[in-house]
mmCIF file of C-alpha atoms and ligand atoms in Angstrom:
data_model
loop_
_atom_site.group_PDB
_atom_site.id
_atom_site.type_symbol
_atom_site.label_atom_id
_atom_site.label_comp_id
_atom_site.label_asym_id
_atom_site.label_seq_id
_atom_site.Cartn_x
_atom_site.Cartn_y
_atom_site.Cartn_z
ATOM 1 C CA UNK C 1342 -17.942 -22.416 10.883
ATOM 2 C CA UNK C 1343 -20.745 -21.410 8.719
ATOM 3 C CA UNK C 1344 -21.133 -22.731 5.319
ATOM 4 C CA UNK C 1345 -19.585 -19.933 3.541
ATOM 5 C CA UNK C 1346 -16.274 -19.989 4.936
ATOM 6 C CA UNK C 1347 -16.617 -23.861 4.333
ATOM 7 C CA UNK C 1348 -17.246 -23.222 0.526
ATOM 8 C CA UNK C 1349 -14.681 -20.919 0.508
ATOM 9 C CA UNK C 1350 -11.986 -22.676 2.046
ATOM 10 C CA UNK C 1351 -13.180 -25.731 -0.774
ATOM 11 C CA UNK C 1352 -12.428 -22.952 -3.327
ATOM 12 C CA UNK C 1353 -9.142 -21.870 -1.715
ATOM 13 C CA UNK C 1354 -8.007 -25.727 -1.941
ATOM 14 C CA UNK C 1355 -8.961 -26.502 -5.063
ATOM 15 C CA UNK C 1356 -7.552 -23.183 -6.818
ATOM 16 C CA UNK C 1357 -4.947 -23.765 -4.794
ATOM 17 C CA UNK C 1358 -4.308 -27.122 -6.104
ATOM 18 C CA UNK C 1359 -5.054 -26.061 -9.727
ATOM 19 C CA UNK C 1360 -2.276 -23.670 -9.115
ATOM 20 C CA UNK C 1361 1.500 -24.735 -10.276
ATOM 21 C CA UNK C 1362 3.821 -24.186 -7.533
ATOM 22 C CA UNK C 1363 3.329 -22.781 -3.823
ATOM 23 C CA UNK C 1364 1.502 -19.720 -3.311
ATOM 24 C CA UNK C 1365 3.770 -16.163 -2.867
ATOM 25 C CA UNK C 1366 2.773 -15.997 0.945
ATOM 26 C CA UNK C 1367 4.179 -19.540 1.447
ATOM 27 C CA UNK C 1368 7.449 -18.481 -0.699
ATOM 28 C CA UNK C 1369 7.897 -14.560 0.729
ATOM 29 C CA UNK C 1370 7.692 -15.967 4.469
ATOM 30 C CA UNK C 1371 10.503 -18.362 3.458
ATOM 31 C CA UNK C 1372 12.521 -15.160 2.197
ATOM 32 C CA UNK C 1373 11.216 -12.914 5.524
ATOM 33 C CA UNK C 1374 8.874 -11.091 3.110
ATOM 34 C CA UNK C 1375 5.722 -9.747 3.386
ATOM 35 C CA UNK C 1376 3.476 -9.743 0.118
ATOM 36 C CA UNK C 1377 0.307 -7.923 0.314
ATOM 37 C CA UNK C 1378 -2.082 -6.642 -1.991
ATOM 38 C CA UNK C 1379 -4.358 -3.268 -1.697
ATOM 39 C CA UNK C 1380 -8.234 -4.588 -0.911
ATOM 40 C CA UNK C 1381 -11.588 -3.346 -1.149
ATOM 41 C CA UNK C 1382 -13.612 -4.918 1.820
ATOM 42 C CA UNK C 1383 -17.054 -4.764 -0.160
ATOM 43 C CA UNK C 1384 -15.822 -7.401 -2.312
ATOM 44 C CA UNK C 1385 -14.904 -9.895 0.002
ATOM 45 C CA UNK C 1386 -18.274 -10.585 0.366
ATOM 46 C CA UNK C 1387 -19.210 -10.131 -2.745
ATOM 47 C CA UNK C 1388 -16.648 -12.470 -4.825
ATOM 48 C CA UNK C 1389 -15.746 -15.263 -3.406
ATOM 49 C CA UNK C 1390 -12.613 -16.071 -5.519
ATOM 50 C CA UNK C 1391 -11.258 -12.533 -4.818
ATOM 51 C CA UNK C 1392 -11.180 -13.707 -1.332
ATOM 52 C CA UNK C 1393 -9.649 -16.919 -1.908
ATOM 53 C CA UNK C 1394 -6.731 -16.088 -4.128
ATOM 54 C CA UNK C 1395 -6.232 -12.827 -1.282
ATOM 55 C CA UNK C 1396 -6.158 -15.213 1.036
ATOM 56 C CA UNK C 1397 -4.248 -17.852 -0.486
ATOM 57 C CA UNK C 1398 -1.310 -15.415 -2.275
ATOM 58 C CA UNK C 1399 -1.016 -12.220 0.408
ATOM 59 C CA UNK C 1400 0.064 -12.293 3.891
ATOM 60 C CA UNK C 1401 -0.627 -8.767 4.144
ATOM 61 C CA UNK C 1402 -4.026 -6.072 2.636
ATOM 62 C CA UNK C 1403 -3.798 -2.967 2.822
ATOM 63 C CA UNK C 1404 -6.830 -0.786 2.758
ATOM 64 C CA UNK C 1405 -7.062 0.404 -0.696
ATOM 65 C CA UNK C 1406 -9.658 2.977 0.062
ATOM 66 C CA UNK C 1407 -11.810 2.314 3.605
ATOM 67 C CA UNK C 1408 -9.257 3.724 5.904
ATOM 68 C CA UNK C 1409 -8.651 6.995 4.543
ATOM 69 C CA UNK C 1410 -10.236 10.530 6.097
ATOM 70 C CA UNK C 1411 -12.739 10.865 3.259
ATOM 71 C CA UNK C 1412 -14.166 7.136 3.786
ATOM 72 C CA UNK C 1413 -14.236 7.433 7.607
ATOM 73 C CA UNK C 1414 -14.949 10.579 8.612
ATOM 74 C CA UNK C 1415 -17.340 12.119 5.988
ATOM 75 C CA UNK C 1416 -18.909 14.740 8.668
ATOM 76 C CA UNK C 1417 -16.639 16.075 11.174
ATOM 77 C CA UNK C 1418 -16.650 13.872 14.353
ATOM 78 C CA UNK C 1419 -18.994 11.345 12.309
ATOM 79 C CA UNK C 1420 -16.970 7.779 12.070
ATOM 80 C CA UNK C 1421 -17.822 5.240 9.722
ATOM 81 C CA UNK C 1422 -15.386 2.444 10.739
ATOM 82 C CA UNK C 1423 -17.630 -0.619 9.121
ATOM 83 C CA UNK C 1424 -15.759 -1.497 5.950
ATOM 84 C CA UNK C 1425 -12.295 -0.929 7.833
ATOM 85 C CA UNK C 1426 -13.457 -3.223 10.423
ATOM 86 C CA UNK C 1427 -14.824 -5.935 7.970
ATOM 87 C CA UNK C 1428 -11.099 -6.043 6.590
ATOM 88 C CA UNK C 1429 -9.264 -6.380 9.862
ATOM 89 C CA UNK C 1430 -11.603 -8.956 10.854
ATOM 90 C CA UNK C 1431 -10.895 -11.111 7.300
ATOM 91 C CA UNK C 1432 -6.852 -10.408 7.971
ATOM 92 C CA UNK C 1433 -6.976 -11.899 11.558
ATOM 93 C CA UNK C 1434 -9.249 -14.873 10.394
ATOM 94 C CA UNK C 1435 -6.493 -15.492 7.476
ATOM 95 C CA UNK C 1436 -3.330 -14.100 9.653
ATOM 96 C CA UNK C 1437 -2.458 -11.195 7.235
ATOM 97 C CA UNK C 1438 -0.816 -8.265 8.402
ATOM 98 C CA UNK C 1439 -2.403 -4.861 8.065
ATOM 99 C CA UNK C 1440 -1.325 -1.786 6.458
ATOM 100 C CA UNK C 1441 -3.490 1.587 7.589
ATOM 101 C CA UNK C 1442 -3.518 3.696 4.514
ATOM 102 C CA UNK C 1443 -3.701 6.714 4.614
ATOM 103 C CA UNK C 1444 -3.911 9.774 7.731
ATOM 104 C CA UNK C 1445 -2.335 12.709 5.927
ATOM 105 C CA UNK C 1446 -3.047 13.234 1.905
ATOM 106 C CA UNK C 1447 -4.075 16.146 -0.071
ATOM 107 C CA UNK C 1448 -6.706 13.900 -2.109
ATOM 108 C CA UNK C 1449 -9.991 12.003 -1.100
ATOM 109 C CA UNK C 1450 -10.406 14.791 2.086
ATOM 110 C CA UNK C 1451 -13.981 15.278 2.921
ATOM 111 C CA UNK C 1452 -15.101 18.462 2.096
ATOM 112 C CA UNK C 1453 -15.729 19.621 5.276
ATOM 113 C CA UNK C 1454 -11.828 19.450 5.408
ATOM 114 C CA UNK C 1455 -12.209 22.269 3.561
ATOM 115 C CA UNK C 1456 -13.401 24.682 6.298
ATOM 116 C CA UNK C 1457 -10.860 27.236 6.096
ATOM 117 C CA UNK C 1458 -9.557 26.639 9.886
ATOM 118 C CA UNK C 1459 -7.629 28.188 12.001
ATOM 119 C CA UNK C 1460 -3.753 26.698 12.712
ATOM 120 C CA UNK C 1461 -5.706 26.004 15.825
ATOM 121 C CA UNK C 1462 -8.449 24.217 14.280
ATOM 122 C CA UNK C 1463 -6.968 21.971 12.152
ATOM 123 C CA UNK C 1464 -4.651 20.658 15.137
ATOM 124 C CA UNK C 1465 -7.296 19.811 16.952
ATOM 125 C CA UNK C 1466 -8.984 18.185 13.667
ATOM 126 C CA UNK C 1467 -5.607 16.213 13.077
ATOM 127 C CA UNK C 1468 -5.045 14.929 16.529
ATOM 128 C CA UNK C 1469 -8.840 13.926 17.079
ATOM 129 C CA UNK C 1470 -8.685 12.400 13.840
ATOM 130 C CA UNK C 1471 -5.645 10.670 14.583
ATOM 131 C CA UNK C 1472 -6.092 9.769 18.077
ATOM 132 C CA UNK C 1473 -9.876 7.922 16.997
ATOM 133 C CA UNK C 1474 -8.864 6.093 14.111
ATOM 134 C CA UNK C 1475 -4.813 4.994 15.356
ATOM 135 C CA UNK C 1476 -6.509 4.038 18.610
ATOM 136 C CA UNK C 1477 -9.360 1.868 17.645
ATOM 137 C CA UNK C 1478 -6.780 -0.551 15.542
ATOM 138 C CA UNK C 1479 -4.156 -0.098 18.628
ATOM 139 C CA UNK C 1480 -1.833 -3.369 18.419
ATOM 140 C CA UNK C 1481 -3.927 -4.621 15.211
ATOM 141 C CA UNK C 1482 -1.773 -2.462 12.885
ATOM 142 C CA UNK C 1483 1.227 -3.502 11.508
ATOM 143 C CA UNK C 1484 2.340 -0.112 9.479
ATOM 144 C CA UNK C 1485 0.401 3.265 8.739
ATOM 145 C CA UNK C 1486 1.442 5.301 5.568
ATOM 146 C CA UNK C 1487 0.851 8.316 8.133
ATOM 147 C CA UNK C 1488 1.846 10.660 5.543
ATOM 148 C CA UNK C 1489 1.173 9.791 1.795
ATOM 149 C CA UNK C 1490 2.667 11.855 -1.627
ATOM 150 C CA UNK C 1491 3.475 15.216 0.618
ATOM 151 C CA UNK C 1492 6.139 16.105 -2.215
ATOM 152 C CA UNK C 1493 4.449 17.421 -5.436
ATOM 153 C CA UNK C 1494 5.873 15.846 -9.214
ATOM 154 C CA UNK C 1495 7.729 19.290 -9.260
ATOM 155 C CA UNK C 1496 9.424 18.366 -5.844
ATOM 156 C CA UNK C 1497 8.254 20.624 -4.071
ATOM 157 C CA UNK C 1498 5.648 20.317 -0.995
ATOM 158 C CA UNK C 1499 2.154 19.980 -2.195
ATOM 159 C CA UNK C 1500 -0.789 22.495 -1.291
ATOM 160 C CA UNK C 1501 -3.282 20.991 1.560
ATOM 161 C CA UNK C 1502 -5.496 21.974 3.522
ATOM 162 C CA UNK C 1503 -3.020 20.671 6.310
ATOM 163 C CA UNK C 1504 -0.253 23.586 5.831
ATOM 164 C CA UNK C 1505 -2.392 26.141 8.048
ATOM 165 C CA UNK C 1506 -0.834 23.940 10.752
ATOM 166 C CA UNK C 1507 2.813 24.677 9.452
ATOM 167 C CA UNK C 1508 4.595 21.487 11.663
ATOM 168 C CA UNK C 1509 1.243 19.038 10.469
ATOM 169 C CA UNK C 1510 3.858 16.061 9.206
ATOM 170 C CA UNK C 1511 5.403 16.757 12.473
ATOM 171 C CA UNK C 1512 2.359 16.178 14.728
ATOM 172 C CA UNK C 1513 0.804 13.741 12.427
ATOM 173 C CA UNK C 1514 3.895 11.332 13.086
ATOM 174 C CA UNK C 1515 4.213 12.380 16.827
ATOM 175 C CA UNK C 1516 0.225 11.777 17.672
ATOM 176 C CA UNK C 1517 0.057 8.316 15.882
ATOM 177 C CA UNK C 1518 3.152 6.772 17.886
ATOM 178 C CA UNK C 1519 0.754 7.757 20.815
ATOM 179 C CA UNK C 1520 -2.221 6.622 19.330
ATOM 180 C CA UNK C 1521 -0.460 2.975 18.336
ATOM 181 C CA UNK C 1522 3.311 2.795 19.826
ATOM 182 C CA UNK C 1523 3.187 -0.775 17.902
ATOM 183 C CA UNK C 1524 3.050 0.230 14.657
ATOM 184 C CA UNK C 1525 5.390 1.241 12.335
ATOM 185 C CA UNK C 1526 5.028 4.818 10.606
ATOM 186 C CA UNK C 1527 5.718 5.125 7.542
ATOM 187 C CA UNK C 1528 5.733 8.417 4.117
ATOM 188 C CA UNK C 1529 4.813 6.607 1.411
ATOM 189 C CA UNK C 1530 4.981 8.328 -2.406
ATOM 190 C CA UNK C 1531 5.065 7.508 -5.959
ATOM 191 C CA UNK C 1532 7.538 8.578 -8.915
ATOM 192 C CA UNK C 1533 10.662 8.716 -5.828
ATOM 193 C CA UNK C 1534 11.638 4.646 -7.032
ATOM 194 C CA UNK C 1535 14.858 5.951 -8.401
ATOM 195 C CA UNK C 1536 17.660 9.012 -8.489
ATOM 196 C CA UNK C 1537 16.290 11.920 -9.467
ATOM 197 C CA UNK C 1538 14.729 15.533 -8.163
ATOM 198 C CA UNK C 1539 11.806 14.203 -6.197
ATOM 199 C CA UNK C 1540 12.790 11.671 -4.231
ATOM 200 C CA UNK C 1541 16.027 14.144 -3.978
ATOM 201 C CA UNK C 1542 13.512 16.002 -2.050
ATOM 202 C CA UNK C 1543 11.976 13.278 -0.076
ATOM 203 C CA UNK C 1544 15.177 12.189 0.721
ATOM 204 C CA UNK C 1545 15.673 15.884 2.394
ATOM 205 C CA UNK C 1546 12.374 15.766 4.272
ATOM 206 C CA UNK C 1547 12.570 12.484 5.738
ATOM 207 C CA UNK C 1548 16.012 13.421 6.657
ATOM 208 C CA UNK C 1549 15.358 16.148 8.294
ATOM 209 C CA UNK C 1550 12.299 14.634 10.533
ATOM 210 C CA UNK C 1551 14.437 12.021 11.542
ATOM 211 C CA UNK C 1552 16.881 14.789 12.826
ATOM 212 C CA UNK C 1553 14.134 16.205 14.469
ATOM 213 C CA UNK C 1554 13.470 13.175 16.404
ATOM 214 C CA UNK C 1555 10.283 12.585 14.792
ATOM 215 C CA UNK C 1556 8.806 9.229 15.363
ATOM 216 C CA UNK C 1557 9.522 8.224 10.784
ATOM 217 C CA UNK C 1558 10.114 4.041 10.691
ATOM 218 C CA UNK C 1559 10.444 3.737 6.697
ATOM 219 C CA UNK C 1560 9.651 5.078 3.674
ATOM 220 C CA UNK C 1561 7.340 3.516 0.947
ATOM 221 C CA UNK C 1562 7.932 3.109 -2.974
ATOM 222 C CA UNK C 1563 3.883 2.852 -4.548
ATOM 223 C CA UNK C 1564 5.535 1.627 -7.422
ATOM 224 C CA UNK C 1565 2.719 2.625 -10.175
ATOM 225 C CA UNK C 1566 5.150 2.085 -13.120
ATOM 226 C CA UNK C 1567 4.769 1.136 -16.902
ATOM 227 C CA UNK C 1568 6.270 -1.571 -19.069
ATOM 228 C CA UNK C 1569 9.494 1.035 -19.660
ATOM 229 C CA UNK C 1570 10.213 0.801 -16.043
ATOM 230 C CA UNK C 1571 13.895 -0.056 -15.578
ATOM 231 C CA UNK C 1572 14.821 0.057 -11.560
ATOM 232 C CA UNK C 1573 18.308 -0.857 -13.647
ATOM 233 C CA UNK C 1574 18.081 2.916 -15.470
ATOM 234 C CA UNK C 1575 16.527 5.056 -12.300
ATOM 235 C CA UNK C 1576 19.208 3.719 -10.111
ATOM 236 C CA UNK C 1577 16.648 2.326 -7.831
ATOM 237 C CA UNK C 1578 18.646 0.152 -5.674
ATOM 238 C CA UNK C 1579 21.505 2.982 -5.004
ATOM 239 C CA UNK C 1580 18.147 5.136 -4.492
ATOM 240 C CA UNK C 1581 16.402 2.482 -1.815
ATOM 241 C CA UNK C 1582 20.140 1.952 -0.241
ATOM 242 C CA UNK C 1583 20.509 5.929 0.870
ATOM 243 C CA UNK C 1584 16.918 5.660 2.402
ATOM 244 C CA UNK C 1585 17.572 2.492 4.271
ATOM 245 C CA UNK C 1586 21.220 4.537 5.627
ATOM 246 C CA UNK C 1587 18.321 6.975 7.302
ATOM 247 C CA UNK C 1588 17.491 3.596 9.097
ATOM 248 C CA UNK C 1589 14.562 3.761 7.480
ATOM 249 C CA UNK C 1590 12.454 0.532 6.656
ATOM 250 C CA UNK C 1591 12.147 0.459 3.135
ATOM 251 C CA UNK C 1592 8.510 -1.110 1.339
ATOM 252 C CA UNK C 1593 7.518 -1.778 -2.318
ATOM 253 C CA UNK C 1594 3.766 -0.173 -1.031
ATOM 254 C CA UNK C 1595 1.152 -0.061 -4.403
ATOM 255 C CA UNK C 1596 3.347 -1.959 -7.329
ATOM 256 C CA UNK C 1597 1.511 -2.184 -10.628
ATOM 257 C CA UNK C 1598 2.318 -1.937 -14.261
ATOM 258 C CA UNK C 1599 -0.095 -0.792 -16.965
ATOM 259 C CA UNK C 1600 0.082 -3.404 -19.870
ATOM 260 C CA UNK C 1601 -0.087 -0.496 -22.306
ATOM 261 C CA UNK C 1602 2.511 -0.086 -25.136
ATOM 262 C CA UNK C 1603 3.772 -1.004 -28.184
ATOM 263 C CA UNK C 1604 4.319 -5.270 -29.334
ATOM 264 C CA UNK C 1605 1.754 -8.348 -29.060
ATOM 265 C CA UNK C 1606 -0.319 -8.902 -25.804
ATOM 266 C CA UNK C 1607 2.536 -11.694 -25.372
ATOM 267 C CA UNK C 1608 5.634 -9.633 -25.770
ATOM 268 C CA UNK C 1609 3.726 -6.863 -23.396
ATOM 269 C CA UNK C 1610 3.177 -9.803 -21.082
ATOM 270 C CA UNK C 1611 6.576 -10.352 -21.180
ATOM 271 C CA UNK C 1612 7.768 -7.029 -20.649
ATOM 272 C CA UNK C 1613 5.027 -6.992 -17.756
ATOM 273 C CA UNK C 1614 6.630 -9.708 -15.966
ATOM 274 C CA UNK C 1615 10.277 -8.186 -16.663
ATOM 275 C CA UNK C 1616 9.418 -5.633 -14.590
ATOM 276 C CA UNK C 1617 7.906 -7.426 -11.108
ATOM 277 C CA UNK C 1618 10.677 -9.316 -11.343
ATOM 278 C CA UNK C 1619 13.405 -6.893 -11.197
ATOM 279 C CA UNK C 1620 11.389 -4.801 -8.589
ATOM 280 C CA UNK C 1621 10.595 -7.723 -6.693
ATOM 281 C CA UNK C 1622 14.493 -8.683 -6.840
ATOM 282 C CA UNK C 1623 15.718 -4.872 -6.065
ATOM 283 C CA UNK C 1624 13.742 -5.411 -2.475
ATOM 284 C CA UNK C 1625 15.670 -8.917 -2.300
ATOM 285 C CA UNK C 1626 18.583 -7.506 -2.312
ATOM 286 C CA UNK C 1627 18.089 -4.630 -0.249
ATOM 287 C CA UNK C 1628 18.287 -5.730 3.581
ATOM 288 C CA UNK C 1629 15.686 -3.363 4.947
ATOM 289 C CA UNK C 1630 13.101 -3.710 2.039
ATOM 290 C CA UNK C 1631 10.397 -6.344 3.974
ATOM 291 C CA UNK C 1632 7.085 -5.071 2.154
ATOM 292 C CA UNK C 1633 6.464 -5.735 -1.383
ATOM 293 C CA UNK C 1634 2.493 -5.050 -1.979
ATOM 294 C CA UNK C 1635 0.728 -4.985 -5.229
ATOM 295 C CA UNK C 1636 -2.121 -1.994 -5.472
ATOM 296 C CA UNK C 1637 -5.050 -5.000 -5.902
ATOM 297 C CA UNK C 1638 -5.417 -8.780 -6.050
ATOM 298 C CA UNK C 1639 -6.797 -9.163 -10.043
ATOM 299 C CA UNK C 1640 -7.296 -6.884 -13.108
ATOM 300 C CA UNK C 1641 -10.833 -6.564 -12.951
ATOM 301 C CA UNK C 1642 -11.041 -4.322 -9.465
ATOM 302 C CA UNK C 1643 -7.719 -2.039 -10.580
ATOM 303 C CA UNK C 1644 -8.025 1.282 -10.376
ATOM 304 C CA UNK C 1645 -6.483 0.914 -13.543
ATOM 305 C CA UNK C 1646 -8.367 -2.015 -14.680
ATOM 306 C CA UNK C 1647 -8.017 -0.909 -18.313
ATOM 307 C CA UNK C 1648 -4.657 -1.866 -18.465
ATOM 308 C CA UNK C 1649 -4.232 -4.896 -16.731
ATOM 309 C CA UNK C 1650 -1.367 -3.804 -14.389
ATOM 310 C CA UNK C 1651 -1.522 -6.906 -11.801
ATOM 311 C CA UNK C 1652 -0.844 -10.184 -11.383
ATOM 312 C CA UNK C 1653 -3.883 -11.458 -11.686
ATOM 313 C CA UNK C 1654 -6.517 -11.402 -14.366
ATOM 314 C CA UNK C 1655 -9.578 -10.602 -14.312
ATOM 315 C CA UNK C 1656 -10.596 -14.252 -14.398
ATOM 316 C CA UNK C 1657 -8.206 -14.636 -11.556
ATOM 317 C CA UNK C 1658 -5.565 -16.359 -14.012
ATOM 318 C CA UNK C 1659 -2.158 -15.532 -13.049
ATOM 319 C CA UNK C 1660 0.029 -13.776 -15.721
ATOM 320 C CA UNK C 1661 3.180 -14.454 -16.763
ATOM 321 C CA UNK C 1662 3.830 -11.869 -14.043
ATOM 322 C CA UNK C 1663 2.702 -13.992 -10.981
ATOM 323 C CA UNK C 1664 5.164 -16.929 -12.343
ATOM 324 C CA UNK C 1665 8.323 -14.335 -12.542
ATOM 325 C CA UNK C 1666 7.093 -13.520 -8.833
ATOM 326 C CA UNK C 1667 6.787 -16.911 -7.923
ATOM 327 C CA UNK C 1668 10.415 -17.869 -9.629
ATOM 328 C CA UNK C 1669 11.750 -14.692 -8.109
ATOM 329 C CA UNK C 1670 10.923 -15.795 -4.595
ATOM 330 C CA UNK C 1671 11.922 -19.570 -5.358
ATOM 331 C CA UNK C 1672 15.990 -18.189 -6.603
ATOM 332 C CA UNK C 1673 18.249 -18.861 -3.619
HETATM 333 O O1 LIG W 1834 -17.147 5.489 -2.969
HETATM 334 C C1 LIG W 1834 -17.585 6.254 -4.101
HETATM 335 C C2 LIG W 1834 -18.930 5.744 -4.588
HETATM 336 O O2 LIG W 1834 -19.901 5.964 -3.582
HETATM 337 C C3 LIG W 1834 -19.319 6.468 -5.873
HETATM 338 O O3 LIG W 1834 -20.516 5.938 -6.364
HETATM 339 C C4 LIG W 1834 -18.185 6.272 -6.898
HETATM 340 C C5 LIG W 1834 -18.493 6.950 -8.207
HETATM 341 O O4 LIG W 1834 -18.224 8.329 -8.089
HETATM 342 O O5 LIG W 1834 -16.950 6.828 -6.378
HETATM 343 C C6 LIG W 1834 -16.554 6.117 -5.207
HETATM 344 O O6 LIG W 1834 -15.348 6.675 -4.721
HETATM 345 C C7 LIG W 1834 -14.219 6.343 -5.536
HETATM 346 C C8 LIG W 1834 -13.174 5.645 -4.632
HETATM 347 O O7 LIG W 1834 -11.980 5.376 -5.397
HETATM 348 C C9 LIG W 1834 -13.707 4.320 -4.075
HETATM 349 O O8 LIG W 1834 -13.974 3.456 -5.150
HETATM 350 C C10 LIG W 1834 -13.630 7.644 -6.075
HETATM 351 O O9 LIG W 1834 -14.527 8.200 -6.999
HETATM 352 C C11 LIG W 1834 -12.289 7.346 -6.765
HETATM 353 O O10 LIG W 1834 -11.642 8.560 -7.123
HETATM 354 C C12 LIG W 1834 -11.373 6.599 -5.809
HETATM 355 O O11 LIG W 1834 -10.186 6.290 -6.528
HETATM 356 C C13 LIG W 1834 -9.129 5.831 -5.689
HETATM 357 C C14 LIG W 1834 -7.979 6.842 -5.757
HETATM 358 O O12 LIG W 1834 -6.885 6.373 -4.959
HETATM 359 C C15 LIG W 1834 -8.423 8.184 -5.247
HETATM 360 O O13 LIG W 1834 -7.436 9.105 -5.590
HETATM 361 C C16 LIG W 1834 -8.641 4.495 -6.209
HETATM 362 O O14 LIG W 1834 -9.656 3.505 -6.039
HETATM 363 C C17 LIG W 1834 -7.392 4.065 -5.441
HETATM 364 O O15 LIG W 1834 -6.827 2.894 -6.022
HETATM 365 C C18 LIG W 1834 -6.339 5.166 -5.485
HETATM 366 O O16 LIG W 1834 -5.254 4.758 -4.690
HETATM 367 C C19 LIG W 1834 -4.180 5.710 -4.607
HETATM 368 C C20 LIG W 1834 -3.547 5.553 -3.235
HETATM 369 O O17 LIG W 1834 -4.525 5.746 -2.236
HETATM 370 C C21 LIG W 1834 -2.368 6.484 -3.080
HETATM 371 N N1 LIG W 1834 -1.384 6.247 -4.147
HETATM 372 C C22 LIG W 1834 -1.957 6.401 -5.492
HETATM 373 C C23 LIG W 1834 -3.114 5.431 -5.673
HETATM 374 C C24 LIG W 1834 -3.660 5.522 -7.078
HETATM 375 O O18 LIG W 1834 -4.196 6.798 -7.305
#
């Protein structure tokens, strides 16, 4: 083993040690949970404390950004499968489960995607597209957000460069069971948590591809919520409960909480922590809820970085947030 993975195993002890309490991977396997956290490959080798605390907290990454169509496939038929593979490689070396994110979104599309096909066209794009980067992961996969935020914040479908092929969703599903019959397929969106006119509407969809006999497994929350976020006041676990009666697998897929609001940086932190907790404890309690992932490992890499939505900060210090986590997973 070469001397980096020996220096960073060191550094995985020692934080761990430093650390009060077990780790959340040790605690969510005891509760038949799978905690992951959204990863950019380039800084695995880059910062070795990102890796440790990944690999020391997570049992599952998801790819925050390397595996979608506008990171692998900037020219048409042109692959770029290097950061992608430099993440499934660190999962297997740490067993992690893998989450493919994402075939099917209306954002971060090269712009070749942009062609103006044919219905013709495009299915051939899809399935080639589908069929290259399912297959090369075959077995290695554990879930793919094949479809990700098809429902608009008005609830209705989204435009896409996909809806020339009118039954896209439809193929996208069917040619990634054939590409990777292992792997569970998941639609994943945000702002659907609780009751209310969108997920309303991706309750209908997902309804009606299962009635189709379309290849669906579950249905992910993202989760991107602020310190107001009450699952309590959206109804989220009556929400969750009508998803799972789809027999639908049911994940917490990009959680985060922007530390922005009114009150001290201690009563925000607070607040912060209120909400993982009662998230965390809505999955708990719902039977087929089995993912809960958090959309980065610390503050300094967010997407929203400015306001300190994870569990982590930037230093790597866990938040009051990580300790509600940790007590959430440790209640009986
Ligand atoms: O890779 C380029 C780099 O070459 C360039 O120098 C740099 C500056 O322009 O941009 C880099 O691409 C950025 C990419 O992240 C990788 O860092 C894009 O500009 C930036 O827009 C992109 O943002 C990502 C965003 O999706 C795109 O919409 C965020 O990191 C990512 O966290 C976010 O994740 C999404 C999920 O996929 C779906 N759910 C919502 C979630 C938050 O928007």
């Amino acid at each position: 083993m070469p001397f980096r993975w020996w220096s960073l195993m060191l550094m995985c002890l020692l934080v761990a040690l430093a650390q009060s309490g077990p780790p959340l991977r040790a605690l969510a396997e005891k509760r038949g949970l799978q905690i992951g956290a959204a990863v950019e490959p380039s800084l695995l080798l880059q910062d070795p404390e990102y890796a440790a605390v990944l690999a020391r907290e997570f049992n599952l990454v998801v790819a925050e950004n390397v595996m979608k169509w506008g990171a692998l496939q900037t020219s048409r038929g042109q692959f770029n499968f290097g950061a992608a593979d430099l993440l499934m490689d660190f999962a297997r070396k740490h067993r992690m489960a893998v989450r493919g994110h994402t075939l099917v979104w209306h954002q971060q599309l090269p712009r070749w995607m942009y062609g103006g096909f044919s219905a013709a066209e495009m299915e051939t794009i899809l399935r080639e597209h589908i069929q290259t980067v399912v297959g090369r992961y075959r077995g290695r996969i554990a879930y793919w957000d094949v479809a990700n935020e098809v429902i608009g914040d008005d609830a209705r479908p989204r435009a896409t460069p996909f809806e020339v092929l009118p039954d896209y969703l439809e193929k996208a599903f069917r040619y990634a069971r054939a590409a990777d019959p292992g792997a569970k397929l998941f639609y994943n969106d945000y702002g659907a948590e609780g009751l209310g006119p969108k997920s309303d509407a991706i309750y209908a969809l997902l309804k009606g591809l299962k009635e189709k006999g379309v290849p669906l497994d579950g249905v992910g929350f993202q989760a991107h919520v602020d310190l107001n976020f009450s699952p309590a006041a959206v109804r989220m676990a009556e929400n969750l409960e009508r998803f799972a009666r789809l027999g639908l697998e049911i994940h917490i897929t990009e959680m985060d909480v922007r530390l922005v609001g009114p009150g001290s940086r201690a009563e925000r932190l607070e607040k912060q922590a209120r909400v993982y907790r009662e998230v965390l404890q809505v999955c708990l309690r719902q039977p087929r809820c089995k993912v809960f992932t958090l959309w980065g490992v610390s503050d300094a890499f967010s997407w929203r970085a400015a306001s300190e939505p994870l569990v982590f900060d930037a230093d790597y210090q866990p938040k009051p947030a990580y300790f509600a986590l940790q007590q959430t997973l440790q209640q009986p």
